[in-house]
CSV table of C-alpha atoms and ligand atoms in Angstrom, one decimal:
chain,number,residue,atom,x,y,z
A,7,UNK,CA,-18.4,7.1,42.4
A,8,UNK,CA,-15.0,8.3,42.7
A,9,UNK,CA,-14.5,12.2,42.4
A,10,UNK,CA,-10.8,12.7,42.5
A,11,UNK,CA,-9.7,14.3,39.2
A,12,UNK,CA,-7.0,13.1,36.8
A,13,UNK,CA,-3.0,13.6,38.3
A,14,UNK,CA,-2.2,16.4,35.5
A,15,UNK,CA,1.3,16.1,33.9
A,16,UNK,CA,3.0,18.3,36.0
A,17,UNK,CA,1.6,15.9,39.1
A,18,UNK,CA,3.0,13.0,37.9
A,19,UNK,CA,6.8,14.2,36.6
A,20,UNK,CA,9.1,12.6,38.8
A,21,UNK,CA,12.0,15.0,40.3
A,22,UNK,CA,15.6,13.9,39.4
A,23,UNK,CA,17.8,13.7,42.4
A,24,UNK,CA,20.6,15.0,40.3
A,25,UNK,CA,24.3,13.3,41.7
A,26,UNK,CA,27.3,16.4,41.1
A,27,UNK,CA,30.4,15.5,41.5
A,28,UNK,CA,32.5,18.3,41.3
A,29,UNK,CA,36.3,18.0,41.7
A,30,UNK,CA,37.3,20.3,44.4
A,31,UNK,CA,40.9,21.3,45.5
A,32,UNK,CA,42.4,24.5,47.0
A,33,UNK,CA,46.1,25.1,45.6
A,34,UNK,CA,46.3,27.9,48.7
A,35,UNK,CA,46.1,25.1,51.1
A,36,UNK,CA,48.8,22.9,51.4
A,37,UNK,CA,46.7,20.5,53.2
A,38,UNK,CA,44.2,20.2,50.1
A,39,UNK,CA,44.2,17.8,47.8
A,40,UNK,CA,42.2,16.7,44.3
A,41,UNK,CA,39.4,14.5,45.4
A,42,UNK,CA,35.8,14.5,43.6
A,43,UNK,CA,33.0,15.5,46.2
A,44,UNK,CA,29.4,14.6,45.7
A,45,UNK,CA,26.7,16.8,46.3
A,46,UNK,CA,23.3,16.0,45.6
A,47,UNK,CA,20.3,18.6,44.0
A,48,UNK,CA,16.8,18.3,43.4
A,49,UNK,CA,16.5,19.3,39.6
A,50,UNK,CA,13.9,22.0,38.8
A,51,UNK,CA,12.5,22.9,35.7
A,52,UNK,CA,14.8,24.7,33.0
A,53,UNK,CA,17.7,24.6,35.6
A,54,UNK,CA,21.3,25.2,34.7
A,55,UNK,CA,24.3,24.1,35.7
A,56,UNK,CA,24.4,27.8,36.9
A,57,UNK,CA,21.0,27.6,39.1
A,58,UNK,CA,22.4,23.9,40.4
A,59,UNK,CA,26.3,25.4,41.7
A,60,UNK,CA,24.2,28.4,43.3
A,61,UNK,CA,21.7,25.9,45.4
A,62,UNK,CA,24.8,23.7,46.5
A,63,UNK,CA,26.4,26.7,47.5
A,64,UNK,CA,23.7,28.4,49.3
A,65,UNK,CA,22.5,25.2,50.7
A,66,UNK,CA,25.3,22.8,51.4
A,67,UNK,CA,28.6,24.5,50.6
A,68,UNK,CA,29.1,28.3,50.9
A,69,UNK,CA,32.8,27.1,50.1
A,70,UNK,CA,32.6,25.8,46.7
A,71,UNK,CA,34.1,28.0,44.5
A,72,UNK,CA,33.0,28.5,40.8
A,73,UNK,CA,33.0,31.9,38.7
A,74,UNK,CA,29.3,33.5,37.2
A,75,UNK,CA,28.8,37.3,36.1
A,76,UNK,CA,26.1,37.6,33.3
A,77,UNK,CA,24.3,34.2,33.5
A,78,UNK,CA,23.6,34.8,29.8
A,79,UNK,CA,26.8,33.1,28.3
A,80,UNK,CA,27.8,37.2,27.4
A,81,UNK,CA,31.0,37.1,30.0
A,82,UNK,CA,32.3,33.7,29.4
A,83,UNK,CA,33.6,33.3,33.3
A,84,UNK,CA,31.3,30.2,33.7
A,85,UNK,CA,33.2,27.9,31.6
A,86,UNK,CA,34.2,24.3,32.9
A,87,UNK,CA,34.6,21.1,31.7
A,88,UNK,CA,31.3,19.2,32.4
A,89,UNK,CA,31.6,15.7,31.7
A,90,UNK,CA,34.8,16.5,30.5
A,91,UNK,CA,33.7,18.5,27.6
A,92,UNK,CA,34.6,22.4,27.7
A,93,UNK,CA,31.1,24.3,28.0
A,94,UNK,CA,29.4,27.3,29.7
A,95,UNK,CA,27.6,26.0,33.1
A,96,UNK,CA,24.9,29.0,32.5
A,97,UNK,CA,24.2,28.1,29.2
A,98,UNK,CA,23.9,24.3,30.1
A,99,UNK,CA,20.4,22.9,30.6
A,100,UNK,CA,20.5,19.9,33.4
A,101,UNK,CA,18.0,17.8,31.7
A,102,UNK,CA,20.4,17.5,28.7
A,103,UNK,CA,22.8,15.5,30.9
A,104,UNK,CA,22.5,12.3,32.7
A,105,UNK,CA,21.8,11.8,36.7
A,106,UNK,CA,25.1,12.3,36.9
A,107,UNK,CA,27.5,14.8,36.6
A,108,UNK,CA,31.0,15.5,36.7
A,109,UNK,CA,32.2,19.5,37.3
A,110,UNK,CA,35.8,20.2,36.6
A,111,UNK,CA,37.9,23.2,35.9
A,112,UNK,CA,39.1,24.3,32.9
A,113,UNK,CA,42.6,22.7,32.4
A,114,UNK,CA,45.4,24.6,30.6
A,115,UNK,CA,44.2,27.9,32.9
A,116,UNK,CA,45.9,28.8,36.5
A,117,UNK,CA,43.8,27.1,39.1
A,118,UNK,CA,42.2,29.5,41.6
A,119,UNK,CA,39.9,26.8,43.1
A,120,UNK,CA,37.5,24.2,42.8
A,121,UNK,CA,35.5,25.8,39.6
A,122,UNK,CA,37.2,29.1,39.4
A,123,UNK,CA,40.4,29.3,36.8
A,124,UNK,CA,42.4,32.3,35.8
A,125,UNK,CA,41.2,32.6,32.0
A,126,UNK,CA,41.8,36.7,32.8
A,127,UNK,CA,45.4,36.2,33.3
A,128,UNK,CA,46.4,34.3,30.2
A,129,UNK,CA,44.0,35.9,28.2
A,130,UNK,CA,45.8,39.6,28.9
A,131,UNK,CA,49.3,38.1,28.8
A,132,UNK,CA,48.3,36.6,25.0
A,133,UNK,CA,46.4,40.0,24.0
A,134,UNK,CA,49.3,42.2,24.8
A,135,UNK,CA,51.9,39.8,23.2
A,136,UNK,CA,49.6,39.8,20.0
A,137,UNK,CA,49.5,43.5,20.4
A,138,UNK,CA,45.6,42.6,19.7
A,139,UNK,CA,44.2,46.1,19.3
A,140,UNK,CA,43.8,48.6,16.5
A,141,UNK,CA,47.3,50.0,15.4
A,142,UNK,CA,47.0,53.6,13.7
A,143,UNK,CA,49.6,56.3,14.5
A,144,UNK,CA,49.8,58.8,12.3
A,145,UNK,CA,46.9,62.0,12.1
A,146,UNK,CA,45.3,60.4,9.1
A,147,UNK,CA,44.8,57.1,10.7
A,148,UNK,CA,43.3,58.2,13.5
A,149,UNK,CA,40.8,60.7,11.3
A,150,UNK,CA,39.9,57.1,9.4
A,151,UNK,CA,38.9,55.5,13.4
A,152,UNK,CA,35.5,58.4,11.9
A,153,UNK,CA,35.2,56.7,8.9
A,154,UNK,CA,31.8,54.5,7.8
A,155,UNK,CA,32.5,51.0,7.1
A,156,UNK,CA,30.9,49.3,4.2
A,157,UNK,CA,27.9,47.2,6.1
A,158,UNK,CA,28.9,43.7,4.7
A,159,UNK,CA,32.6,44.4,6.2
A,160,UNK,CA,31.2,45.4,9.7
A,161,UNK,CA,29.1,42.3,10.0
A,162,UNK,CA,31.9,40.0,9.4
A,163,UNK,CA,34.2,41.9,12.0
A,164,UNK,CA,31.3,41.7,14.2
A,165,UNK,CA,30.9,37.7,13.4
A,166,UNK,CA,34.7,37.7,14.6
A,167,UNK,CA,34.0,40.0,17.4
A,168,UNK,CA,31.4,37.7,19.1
A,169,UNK,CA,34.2,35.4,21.2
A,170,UNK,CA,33.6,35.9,24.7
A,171,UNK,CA,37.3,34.8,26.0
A,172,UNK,CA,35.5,31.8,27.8
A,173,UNK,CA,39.1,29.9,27.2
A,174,UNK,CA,36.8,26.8,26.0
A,175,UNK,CA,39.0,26.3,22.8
A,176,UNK,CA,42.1,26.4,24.8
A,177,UNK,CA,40.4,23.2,27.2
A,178,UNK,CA,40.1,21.5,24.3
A,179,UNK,CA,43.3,22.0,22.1
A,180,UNK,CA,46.0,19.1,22.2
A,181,UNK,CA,48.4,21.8,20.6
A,182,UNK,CA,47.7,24.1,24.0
A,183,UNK,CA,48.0,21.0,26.7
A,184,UNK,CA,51.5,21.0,24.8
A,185,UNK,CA,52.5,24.6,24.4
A,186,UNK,CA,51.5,26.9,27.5
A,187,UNK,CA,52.7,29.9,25.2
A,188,UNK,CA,50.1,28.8,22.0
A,189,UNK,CA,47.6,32.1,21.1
A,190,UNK,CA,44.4,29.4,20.5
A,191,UNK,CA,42.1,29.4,18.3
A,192,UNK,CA,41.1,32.7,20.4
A,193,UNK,CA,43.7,34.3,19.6
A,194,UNK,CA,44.5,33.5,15.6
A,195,UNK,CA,40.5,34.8,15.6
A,196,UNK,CA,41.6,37.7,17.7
A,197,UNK,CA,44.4,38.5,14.8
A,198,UNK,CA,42.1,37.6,11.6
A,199,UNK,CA,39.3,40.2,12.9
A,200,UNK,CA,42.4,42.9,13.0
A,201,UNK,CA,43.2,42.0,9.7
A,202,UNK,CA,39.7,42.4,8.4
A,203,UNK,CA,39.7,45.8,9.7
A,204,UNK,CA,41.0,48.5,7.4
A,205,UNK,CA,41.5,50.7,10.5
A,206,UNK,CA,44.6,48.5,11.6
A,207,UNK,CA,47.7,49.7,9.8
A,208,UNK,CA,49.7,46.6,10.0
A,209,UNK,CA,51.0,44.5,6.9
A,210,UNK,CA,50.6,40.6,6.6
A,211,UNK,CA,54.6,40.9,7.3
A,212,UNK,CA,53.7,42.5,10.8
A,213,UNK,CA,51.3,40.0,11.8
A,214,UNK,CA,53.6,37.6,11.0
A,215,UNK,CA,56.1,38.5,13.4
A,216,UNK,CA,53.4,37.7,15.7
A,217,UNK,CA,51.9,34.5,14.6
A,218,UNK,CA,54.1,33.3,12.5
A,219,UNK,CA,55.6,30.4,14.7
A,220,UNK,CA,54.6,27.4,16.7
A,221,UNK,CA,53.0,29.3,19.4
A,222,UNK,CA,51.3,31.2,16.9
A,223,UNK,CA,49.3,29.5,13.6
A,224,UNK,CA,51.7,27.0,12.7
A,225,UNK,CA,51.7,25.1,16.1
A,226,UNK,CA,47.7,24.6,14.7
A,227,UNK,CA,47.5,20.8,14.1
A,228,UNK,CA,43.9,21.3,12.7
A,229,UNK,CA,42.7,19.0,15.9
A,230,UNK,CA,39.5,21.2,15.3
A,231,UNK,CA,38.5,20.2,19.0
A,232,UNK,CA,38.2,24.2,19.4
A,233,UNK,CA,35.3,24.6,16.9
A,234,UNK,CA,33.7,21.6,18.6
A,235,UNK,CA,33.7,23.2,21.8
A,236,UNK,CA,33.2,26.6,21.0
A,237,UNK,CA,29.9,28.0,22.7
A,238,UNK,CA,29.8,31.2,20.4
A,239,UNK,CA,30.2,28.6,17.2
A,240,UNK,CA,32.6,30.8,15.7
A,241,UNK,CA,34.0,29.1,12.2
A,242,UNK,CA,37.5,28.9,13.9
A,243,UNK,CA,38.7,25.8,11.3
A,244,UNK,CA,37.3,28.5,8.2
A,245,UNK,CA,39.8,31.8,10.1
A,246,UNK,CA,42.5,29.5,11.2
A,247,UNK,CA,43.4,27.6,7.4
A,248,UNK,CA,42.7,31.6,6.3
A,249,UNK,CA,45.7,33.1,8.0
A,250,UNK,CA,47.6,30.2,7.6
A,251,UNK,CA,47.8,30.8,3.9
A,252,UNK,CA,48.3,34.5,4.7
A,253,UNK,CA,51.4,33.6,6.7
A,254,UNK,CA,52.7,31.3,4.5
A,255,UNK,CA,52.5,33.8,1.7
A,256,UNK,CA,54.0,36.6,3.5
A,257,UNK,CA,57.0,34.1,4.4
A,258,UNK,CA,57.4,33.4,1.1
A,259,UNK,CA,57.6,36.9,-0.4
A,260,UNK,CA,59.7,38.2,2.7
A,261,UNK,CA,62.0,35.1,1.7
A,262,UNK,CA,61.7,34.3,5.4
B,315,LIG,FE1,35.4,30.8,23.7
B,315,LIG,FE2,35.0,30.4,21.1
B,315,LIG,FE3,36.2,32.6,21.9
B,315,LIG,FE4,37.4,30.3,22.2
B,315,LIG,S1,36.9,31.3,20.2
B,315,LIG,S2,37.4,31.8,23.7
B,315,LIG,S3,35.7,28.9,22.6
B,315,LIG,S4,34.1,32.1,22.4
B,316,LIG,FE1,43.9,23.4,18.5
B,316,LIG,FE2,41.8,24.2,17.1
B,316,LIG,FE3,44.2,24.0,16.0
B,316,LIG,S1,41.9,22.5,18.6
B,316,LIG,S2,45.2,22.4,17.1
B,316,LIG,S3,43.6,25.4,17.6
B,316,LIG,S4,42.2,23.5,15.1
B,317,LIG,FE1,28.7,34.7,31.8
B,317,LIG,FE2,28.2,32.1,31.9
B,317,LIG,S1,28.0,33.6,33.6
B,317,LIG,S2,28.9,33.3,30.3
């Protein structure tokens, strides 16, 4: 009589050779070019795309370049396109995507290499030309920076307040592929949480210098690929038709 014991579960789950292809290129060397490399990984349980790029890189390629800080999808440095959809690599299970899988980097951002984009860079450049920061000059104003907010008004600048810069709307924005210069659905969200907050001095007229043109919300084509995408799930389609109607109305009544 036999006395070998049952395989458990765990026994008997077969490891996925996981097949990356990531698409590497270093714009520093002129003797780079594009090419997809393969690189093959054991998958684990619960990996990430995160734990995955860290085992290639400590394994088989301490040259691979991607970008991680928090590993909690808090920083939004991590985002890629990963079978050509925009999404966070930390916050990506592997054993919610096929055998294989295909790494890029974000398009629309400055390429630093392999992975790694410049979402910093452009994200600055927009913030300061949206001047995307509390305006209040005078003595009074800044007593009112003291001031309680009514709850109900704090959570939904908080709501607004939960983008992470990851740049995944951008990746995903036909209006942005077009128009290097376009603030995003990052930044029209950036300008309707300032509005929401009483602390901001500026009129519907100032904001509309601002975002009043097609870089700002009337290059929008309602493509909605940015809410699709977006790995916060900010209501972007909701704020963006919002300040459109704003901006329209403060054209009209400045006769603009
Ligand atoms: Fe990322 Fe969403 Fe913010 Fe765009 S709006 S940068 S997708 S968190
Ligand atoms: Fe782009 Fe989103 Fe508008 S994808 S076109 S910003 S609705
Ligand atoms: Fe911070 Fe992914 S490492 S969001």
């Amino acid at each position: 009589m036999s006395t070998r014991m049952p395989a458990s579960p765990a026994d008997t789950a077969v490891v996925r050779r996981l097949k990356i292809h990531v698409l590497r290129y270093n714009p520093q060397d002129p003797a780079s070019k594009p090419h997809l490399e393969l690189f093959e990984v054991d998958e684990a349980p619960s990996m990430t795309l995160f734990v995955a790029l860290n085992d290639i890189r400590d394994r088989q390629d301490p040259s691979l370049q991607f970008d991680f800080v928090c590993r909690a999808g808090i920083c939004g440095s991590c985002a890629m396109l990963i079978n050509g959809r925009p999404g966070l690599a930390c916050r990506t299970l592997t054993s919610v995507l096929g055998e294989r899988i295909t790494l890029a980097p974000l398009p629309f951002f400055e390429l630093i290499g392999d992975l790694s984009v410049n979402t910093g860079k452009w994200m600055r450049g927009m913030s300061e030309r949206l001047e995307a920061w509390i305006h209040s000059s005078s003595e009074m104003d800044l007593r009112r920076l003291e001031e309680r907010m009514e709850p109900e008004l704090a959570e939904q600048i908080y709501e607004l307040e939960r983008c992470i810069e990851c740049g995944c709307c951008l990746a995903a924005c036909g209006t942005a592929r077009m128009r290097q210069e376009f603030v995003g659905a990052v930044g029209l969200n950036k300008i309707a949480r300032l509005r929401l907050d009483p602390r901001d001095q500026r009129t519907d007229a100032d904001y509309y210098e601002l975002i009043g043109d097609d870089d700002g919300v009337f290059g929008c084509m309602s493509l909605l690929g940015c809410q699709d995408v977006c790995p916060k799930d900010l209501d972007l389609q909701t704020q963006i038709a919002y300040m459109r109607r704003k901006m329209l109305r403060a054209a009209v009544f400045s006769g603009r």
